[in-house]
CSV table of C-alpha atoms in Angstrom, one decimal:
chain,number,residue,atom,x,y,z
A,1,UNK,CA,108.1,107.1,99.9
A,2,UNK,CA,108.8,109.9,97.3
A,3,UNK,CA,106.2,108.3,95.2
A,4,UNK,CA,103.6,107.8,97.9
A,5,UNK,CA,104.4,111.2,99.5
A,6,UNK,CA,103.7,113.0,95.8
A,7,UNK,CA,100.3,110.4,95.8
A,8,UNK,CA,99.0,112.0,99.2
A,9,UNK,CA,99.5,115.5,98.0
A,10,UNK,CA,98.1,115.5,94.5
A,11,UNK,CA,94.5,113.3,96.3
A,12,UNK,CA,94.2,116.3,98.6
A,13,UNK,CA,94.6,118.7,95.9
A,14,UNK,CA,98.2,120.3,96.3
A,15,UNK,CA,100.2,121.5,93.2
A,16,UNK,CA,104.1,121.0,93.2
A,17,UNK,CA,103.9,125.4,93.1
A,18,UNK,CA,102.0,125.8,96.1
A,19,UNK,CA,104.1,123.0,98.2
A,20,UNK,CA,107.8,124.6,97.3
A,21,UNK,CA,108.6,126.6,100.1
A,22,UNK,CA,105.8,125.8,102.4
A,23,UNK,CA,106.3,124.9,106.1
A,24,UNK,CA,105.3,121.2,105.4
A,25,UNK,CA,106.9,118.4,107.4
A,26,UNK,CA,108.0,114.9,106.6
A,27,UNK,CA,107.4,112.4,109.4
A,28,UNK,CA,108.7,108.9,108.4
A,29,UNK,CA,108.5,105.4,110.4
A,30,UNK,CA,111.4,103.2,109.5
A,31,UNK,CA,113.1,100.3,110.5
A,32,UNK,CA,114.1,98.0,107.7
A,33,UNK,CA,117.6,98.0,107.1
A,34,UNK,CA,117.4,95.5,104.5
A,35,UNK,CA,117.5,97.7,101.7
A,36,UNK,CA,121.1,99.3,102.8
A,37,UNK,CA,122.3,96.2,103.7
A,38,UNK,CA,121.6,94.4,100.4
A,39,UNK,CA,123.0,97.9,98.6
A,40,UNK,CA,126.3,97.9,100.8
A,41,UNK,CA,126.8,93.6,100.3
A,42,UNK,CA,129.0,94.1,97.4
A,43,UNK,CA,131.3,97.1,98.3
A,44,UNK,CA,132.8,97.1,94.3
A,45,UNK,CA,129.6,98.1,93.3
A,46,UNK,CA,129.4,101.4,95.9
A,47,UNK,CA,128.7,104.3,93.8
A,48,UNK,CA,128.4,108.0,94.2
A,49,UNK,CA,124.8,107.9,94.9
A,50,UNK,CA,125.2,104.7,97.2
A,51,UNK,CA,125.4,106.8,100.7
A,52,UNK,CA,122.2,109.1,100.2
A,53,UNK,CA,120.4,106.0,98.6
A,54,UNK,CA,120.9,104.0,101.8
A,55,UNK,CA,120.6,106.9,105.1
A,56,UNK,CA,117.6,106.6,106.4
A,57,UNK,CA,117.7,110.4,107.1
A,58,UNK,CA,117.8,110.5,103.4
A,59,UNK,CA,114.1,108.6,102.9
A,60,UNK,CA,112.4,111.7,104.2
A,61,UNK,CA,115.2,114.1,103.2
A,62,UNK,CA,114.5,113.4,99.6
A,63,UNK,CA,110.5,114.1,99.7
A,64,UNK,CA,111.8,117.7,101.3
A,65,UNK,CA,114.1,118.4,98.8
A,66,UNK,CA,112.3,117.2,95.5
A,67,UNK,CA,108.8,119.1,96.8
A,68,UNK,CA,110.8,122.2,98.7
A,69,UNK,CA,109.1,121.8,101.8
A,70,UNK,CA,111.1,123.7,104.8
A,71,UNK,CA,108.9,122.4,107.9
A,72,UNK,CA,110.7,119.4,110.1
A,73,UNK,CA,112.2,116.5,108.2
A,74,UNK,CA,112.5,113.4,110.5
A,75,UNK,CA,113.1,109.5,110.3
A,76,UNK,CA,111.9,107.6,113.2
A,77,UNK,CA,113.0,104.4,114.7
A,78,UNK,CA,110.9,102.6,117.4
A,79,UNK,CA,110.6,99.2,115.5
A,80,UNK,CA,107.4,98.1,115.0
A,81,UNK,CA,105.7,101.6,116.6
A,82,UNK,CA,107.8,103.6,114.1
A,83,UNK,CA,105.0,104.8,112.0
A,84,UNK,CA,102.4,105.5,114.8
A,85,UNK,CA,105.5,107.5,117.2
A,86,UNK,CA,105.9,109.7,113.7
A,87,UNK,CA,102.1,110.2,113.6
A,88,UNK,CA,102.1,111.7,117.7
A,89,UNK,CA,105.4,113.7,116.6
A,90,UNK,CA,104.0,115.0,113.5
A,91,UNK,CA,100.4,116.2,115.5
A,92,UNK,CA,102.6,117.8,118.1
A,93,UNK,CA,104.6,119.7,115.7
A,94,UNK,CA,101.8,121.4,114.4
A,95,UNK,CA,100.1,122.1,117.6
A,96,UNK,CA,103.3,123.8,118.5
A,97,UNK,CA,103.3,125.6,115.0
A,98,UNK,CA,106.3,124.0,113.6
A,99,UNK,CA,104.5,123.3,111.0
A,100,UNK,CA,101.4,124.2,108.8
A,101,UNK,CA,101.1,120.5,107.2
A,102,UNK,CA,102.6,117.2,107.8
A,103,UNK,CA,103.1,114.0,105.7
A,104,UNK,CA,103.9,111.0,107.8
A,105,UNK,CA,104.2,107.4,106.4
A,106,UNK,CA,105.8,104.6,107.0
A,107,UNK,CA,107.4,101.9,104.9
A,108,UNK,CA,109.5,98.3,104.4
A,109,UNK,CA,110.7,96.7,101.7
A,110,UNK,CA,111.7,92.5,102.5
A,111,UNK,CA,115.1,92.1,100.2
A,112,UNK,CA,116.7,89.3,101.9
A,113,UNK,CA,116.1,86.3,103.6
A,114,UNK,CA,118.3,87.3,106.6
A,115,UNK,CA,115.5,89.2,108.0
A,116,UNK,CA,113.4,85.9,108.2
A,117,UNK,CA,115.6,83.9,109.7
A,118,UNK,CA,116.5,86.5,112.2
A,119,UNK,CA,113.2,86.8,113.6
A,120,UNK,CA,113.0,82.9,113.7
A,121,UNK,CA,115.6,82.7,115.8
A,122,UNK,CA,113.9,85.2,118.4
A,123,UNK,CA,110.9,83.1,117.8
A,124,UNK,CA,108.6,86.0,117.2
A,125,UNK,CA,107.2,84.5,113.6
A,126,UNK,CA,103.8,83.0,113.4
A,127,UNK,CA,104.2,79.2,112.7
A,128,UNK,CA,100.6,79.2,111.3
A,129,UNK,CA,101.4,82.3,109.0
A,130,UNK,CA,99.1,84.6,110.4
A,131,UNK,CA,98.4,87.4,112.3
A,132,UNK,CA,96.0,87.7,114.3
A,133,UNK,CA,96.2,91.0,116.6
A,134,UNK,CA,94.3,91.5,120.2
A,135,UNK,CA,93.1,87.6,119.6
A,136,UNK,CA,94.3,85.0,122.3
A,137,UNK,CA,94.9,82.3,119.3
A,138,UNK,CA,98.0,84.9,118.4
A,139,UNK,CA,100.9,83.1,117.5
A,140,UNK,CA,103.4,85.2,116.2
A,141,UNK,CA,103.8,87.7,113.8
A,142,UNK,CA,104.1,87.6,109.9
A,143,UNK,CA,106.2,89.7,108.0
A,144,UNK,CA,104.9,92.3,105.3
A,145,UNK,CA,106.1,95.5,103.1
A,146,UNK,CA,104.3,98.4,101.8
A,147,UNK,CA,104.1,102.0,102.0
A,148,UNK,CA,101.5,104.5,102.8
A,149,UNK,CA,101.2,107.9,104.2
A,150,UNK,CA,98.5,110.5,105.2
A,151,UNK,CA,98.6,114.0,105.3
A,152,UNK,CA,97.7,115.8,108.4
A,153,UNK,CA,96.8,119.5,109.3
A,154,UNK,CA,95.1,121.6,112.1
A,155,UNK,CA,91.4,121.2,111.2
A,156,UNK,CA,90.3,124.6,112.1
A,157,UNK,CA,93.3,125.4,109.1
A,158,UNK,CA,91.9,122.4,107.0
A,159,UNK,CA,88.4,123.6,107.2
A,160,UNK,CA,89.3,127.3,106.7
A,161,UNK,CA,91.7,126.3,103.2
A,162,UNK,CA,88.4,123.6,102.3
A,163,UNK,CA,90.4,120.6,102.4
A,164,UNK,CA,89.2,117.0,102.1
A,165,UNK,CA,88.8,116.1,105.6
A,166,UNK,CA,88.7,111.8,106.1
A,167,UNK,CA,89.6,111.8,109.7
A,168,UNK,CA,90.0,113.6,112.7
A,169,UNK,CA,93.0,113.2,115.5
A,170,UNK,CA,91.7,113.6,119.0
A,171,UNK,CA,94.6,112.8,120.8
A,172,UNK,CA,98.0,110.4,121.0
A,173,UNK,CA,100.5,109.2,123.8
A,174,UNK,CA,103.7,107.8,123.5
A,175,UNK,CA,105.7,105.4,126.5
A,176,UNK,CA,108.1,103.0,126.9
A,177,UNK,CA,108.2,99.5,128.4
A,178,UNK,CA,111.2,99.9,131.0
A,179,UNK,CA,112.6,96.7,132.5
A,180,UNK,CA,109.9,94.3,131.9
A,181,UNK,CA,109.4,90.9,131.1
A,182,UNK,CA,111.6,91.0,127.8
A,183,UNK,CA,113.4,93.0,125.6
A,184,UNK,CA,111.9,92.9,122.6
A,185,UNK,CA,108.5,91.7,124.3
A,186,UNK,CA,105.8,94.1,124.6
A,187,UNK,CA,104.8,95.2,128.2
A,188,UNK,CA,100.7,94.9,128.8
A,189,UNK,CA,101.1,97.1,132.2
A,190,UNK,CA,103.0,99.3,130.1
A,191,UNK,CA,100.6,100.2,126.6
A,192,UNK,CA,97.8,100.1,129.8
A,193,UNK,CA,99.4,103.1,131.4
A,194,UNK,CA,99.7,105.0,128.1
A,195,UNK,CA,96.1,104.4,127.3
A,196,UNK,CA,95.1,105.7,130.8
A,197,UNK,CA,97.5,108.1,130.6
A,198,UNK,CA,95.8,109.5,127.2
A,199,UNK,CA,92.0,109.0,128.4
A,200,UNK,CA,93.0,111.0,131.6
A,201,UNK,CA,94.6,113.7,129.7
A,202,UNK,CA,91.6,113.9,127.0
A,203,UNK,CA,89.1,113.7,130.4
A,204,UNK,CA,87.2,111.5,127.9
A,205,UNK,CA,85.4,107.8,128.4
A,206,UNK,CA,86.8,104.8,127.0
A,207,UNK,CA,84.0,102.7,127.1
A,208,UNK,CA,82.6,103.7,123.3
A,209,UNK,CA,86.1,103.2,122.0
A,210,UNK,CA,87.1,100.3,119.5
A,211,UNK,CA,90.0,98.6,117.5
Protein backbone atom coordinates (compact mmCIF):
# COMPACT_ATOMS: atom_id res chain seq x y z
CA UNK A 1 0.00 0.00 0.00
CA UNK A 2 2.85 2.54 0.93
CA UNK A 3 4.33 1.68 -2.41
CA UNK A 4 1.19 1.80 -4.52
CA UNK A 5 -0.08 4.90 -2.62
CA UNK A 6 3.61 6.79 -3.50
CA UNK A 7 2.85 5.14 -7.36
CA UNK A 8 -0.64 7.03 -7.56
CA UNK A 9 0.80 10.33 -6.44
CA UNK A 10 3.98 10.63 -8.44
CA UNK A 11 1.46 9.44 -12.03
CA UNK A 12 -0.70 12.48 -11.19
CA UNK A 13 2.17 14.68 -10.74
CA UNK A 14 2.51 15.25 -6.89
CA UNK A 15 6.00 15.95 -5.18
CA UNK A 16 6.60 14.43 -1.64
CA UNK A 17 6.91 18.70 -0.77
CA UNK A 18 3.70 19.62 -1.87
CA UNK A 19 1.86 16.42 -0.20
CA UNK A 20 3.45 17.02 3.56
CA UNK A 21 0.99 18.82 5.36
CA UNK A 22 -1.81 18.72 2.90
CA UNK A 23 -5.40 17.74 3.84
CA UNK A 24 -5.11 14.41 1.85
CA UNK A 25 -6.93 11.37 3.05
CA UNK A 26 -6.16 7.65 3.10
CA UNK A 27 -9.12 5.41 2.44
CA UNK A 28 -8.11 1.70 2.61
CA UNK A 29 -10.34 -1.63 1.92
CA UNK A 30 -8.99 -4.47 3.96
CA UNK A 31 -9.85 -7.73 5.12
CA UNK A 32 -7.10 -10.24 4.93
CA UNK A 33 -5.84 -11.11 8.15
CA UNK A 34 -3.50 -13.51 6.88
CA UNK A 35 -0.61 -11.36 6.96
CA UNK A 36 -0.93 -10.81 11.04
CA UNK A 37 -1.73 -14.02 11.58
CA UNK A 38 1.29 -15.69 9.79
CA UNK A 39 3.47 -12.65 11.63
CA UNK A 40 1.95 -13.44 15.17
CA UNK A 41 2.30 -17.76 14.51
CA UNK A 42 5.60 -17.82 16.23
CA UNK A 43 5.23 -15.52 19.31
CA UNK A 44 9.44 -15.91 20.00
CA UNK A 45 9.94 -14.18 16.97
CA UNK A 46 7.47 -10.86 18.08
CA UNK A 47 9.63 -7.92 17.78
CA UNK A 48 9.36 -4.30 18.41
CA UNK A 49 8.02 -3.44 15.09
CA UNK A 50 5.61 -6.57 15.15
CA UNK A 51 2.34 -4.66 16.53
CA UNK A 52 2.39 -1.62 13.94
CA UNK A 53 3.49 -4.13 11.16
CA UNK A 54 0.34 -6.14 11.74
CA UNK A 55 -2.79 -3.32 12.84
CA UNK A 56 -4.72 -2.84 10.15
CA UNK A 57 -5.18 0.90 11.29
CA UNK A 58 -1.45 0.94 10.71
CA UNK A 59 -1.72 0.04 6.64
CA UNK A 60 -3.14 3.47 6.03
CA UNK A 61 -1.52 5.05 9.08
CA UNK A 62 1.83 4.49 7.57
CA UNK A 63 1.02 6.25 3.96
CA UNK A 64 -0.07 9.34 6.35
CA UNK A 65 2.85 9.46 8.26
CA UNK A 66 5.70 8.72 5.69
CA UNK A 67 3.91 11.48 3.08
CA UNK A 68 2.54 13.94 6.08
CA UNK A 69 -0.86 14.04 4.96
CA UNK A 70 -3.35 15.38 7.92
CA UNK A 71 -6.81 14.67 6.09
CA UNK A 72 -8.80 11.40 7.46
CA UNK A 73 -6.84 8.13 7.79
CA UNK A 74 -9.26 5.11 7.74
CA UNK A 75 -9.13 1.20 7.29
CA UNK A 76 -12.38 -0.36 6.22
CA UNK A 77 -13.74 -3.68 6.80
CA UNK A 78 -16.88 -4.90 4.87
CA UNK A 79 -15.32 -8.11 3.43
CA UNK A 80 -15.41 -8.35 -0.03
CA UNK A 81 -17.12 -4.54 -0.48
CA UNK A 82 -14.21 -3.19 1.52
CA UNK A 83 -12.56 -1.32 -1.20
CA UNK A 84 -15.70 0.02 -2.95
CA UNK A 85 -17.42 1.19 0.86
CA UNK A 86 -13.80 3.23 1.17
CA UNK A 87 -14.35 4.63 -2.37
CA UNK A 88 -18.28 6.11 -1.18
CA UNK A 89 -16.53 7.26 2.21
CA UNK A 90 -13.63 8.83 0.66
CA UNK A 91 -16.18 10.95 -2.08
CA UNK A 92 -18.29 11.98 0.88
CA UNK A 93 -15.39 13.26 2.77
CA UNK A 94 -14.58 15.55 0.28
CA UNK A 95 -17.98 16.73 -0.53
CA UNK A 96 -18.21 17.54 3.07
CA UNK A 97 -14.70 19.24 2.82
CA UNK A 98 -12.80 16.92 5.08
CA UNK A 99 -10.58 16.72 2.70
CA UNK A 100 -8.99 18.32 -0.49
CA UNK A 101 -7.72 14.80 -1.93
CA UNK A 102 -8.20 11.26 -1.23
CA UNK A 103 -6.22 8.01 -1.97
CA UNK A 104 -8.24 4.96 -1.56
CA UNK A 105 -7.02 1.39 -2.39
CA UNK A 106 -7.55 -1.72 -1.45
CA UNK A 107 -5.33 -4.81 -0.94
CA UNK A 108 -4.66 -8.75 0.01
CA UNK A 109 -1.90 -10.66 0.29
CA UNK A 110 -2.68 -14.94 0.29
CA UNK A 111 0.22 -16.24 3.07
CA UNK A 112 -1.37 -19.32 4.17
CA UNK A 113 -3.31 -22.11 3.24
CA UNK A 114 -5.78 -21.68 6.13
CA UNK A 115 -7.63 -19.04 4.16
CA UNK A 116 -8.32 -21.72 1.39
CA UNK A 117 -9.56 -24.20 3.35
CA UNK A 118 -11.69 -21.92 5.22
CA UNK A 119 -13.60 -20.83 2.49
CA UNK A 120 -13.99 -24.52 1.30
CA UNK A 121 -15.58 -25.31 4.15
CA UNK A 122 -18.32 -22.49 3.66
CA UNK A 123 -18.38 -23.79 0.15
CA UNK A 124 -18.04 -20.35 -1.45
CA UNK A 125 -14.90 -21.53 -3.84
CA UNK A 126 -15.39 -22.13 -7.45
CA UNK A 127 -14.83 -25.84 -8.16
CA UNK A 128 -14.12 -24.97 -11.84
CA UNK A 129 -11.49 -22.21 -10.70
CA UNK A 130 -13.20 -19.41 -12.07
CA UNK A 131 -14.97 -16.49 -11.71
CA UNK A 132 -17.40 -15.59 -13.59
CA UNK A 133 -19.42 -12.38 -12.13
CA UNK A 134 -23.23 -11.43 -13.09
CA UNK A 135 -23.08 -14.89 -15.31
CA UNK A 136 -25.70 -17.70 -14.27
CA UNK A 137 -22.81 -20.51 -14.94
CA UNK A 138 -21.22 -18.78 -11.52
CA UNK A 139 -19.93 -21.17 -9.43
CA UNK A 140 -18.08 -19.85 -6.79
CA UNK A 141 -15.52 -17.58 -6.17
CA UNK A 142 -11.59 -17.71 -6.67
CA UNK A 143 -9.22 -16.25 -4.51
CA UNK A 144 -6.69 -13.40 -5.59
CA UNK A 145 -4.13 -10.66 -4.14
CA UNK A 146 -3.01 -7.37 -5.38
CA UNK A 147 -3.07 -3.91 -4.61
CA UNK A 148 -4.14 -0.80 -6.39
CA UNK A 149 -5.46 2.64 -5.56
CA UNK A 150 -6.73 5.75 -7.29
CA UNK A 151 -6.65 9.18 -6.27
CA UNK A 152 -9.72 11.19 -6.11
CA UNK A 153 -10.56 14.99 -5.93
CA UNK A 154 -13.47 17.49 -6.47
CA UNK A 155 -13.26 17.97 -10.21
CA UNK A 156 -14.24 21.60 -10.32
CA UNK A 157 -10.67 21.53 -7.80
CA UNK A 158 -9.04 18.96 -10.27
CA UNK A 159 -9.84 20.97 -13.24
CA UNK A 160 -8.94 24.33 -11.59
CA UNK A 161 -5.18 22.77 -10.26
CA UNK A 162 -5.03 20.95 -14.16
CA UNK A 163 -4.90 17.62 -13.00
CA UNK A 164 -4.97 14.38 -15.06
CA UNK A 165 -8.58 13.67 -15.08
CA UNK A 166 -9.29 9.53 -16.06
CA UNK A 167 -12.69 9.30 -14.57
CA UNK A 168 -15.51 10.98 -13.19
CA UNK A 169 -17.75 9.87 -9.91
CA UNK A 170 -21.31 10.58 -10.32
CA UNK A 171 -22.65 9.12 -7.44
CA UNK A 172 -22.38 5.89 -4.74
CA UNK A 173 -24.68 4.15 -2.18
CA UNK A 174 -23.88 2.03 0.47
CA UNK A 175 -26.66 -0.74 2.37
CA UNK A 176 -26.75 -3.74 4.14
CA UNK A 177 -28.35 -7.12 3.59
CA UNK A 178 -30.37 -7.48 7.13
CA UNK A 179 -31.71 -10.86 7.88
CA UNK A 180 -31.74 -12.58 4.58
CA UNK A 181 -31.26 -15.69 3.14
CA UNK A 182 -27.67 -16.21 4.62
CA UNK A 183 -25.00 -14.74 6.41
CA UNK A 184 -22.39 -14.51 4.38
CA UNK A 185 -24.69 -14.71 1.19
CA UNK A 186 -25.37 -11.78 -0.69
CA UNK A 187 -29.07 -10.45 -0.67
CA UNK A 188 -30.38 -9.65 -4.56
CA UNK A 189 -33.53 -7.61 -3.01
CA UNK A 190 -31.04 -5.94 -1.06
CA UNK A 191 -27.91 -4.56 -3.79
CA UNK A 192 -31.57 -3.92 -5.87
CA UNK A 193 -32.73 -1.38 -3.27
CA UNK A 194 -29.31 0.39 -3.16
CA UNK A 195 -29.24 0.72 -6.88
CA UNK A 196 -32.79 2.19 -6.82
CA UNK A 197 -32.04 3.92 -4.02
CA UNK A 198 -28.93 5.67 -5.91
CA UNK A 199 -30.79 6.12 -9.38
CA UNK A 200 -33.63 7.89 -7.40
CA UNK A 201 -31.33 10.08 -5.50
CA UNK A 202 -29.22 11.01 -8.85
CA UNK A 203 -32.99 11.44 -10.62
CA UNK A 204 -30.99 9.78 -13.52
CA UNK A 205 -32.01 6.66 -15.97
CA UNK A 206 -30.59 3.43 -15.67
CA UNK A 207 -31.34 2.05 -18.86
CA UNK A 208 -27.73 3.34 -20.67
CA UNK A 209 -25.84 2.00 -17.64
CA UNK A 210 -23.44 -1.12 -17.89
CA UNK A 211 -21.01 -3.53 -15.94
Amino acid sequence: VLETGWEVFGRAGYTRRQLDGSATGVYIGLFNLEHASTALAEVASIDTYTLTGTLHSAVAGRLSYWLGLTGPSVVVDTACSSSLVALHLACNALRRGECAMAVVGGASVLLSPAGYVLYSQTHGMSPSGRCRAFSGKADGMVRAEGCGAVLLKRLSLAQRDGDPILALITGSAVNQDGRSNGFAAPSGAAQQAVSRRLWRRRSSNPAPSTW
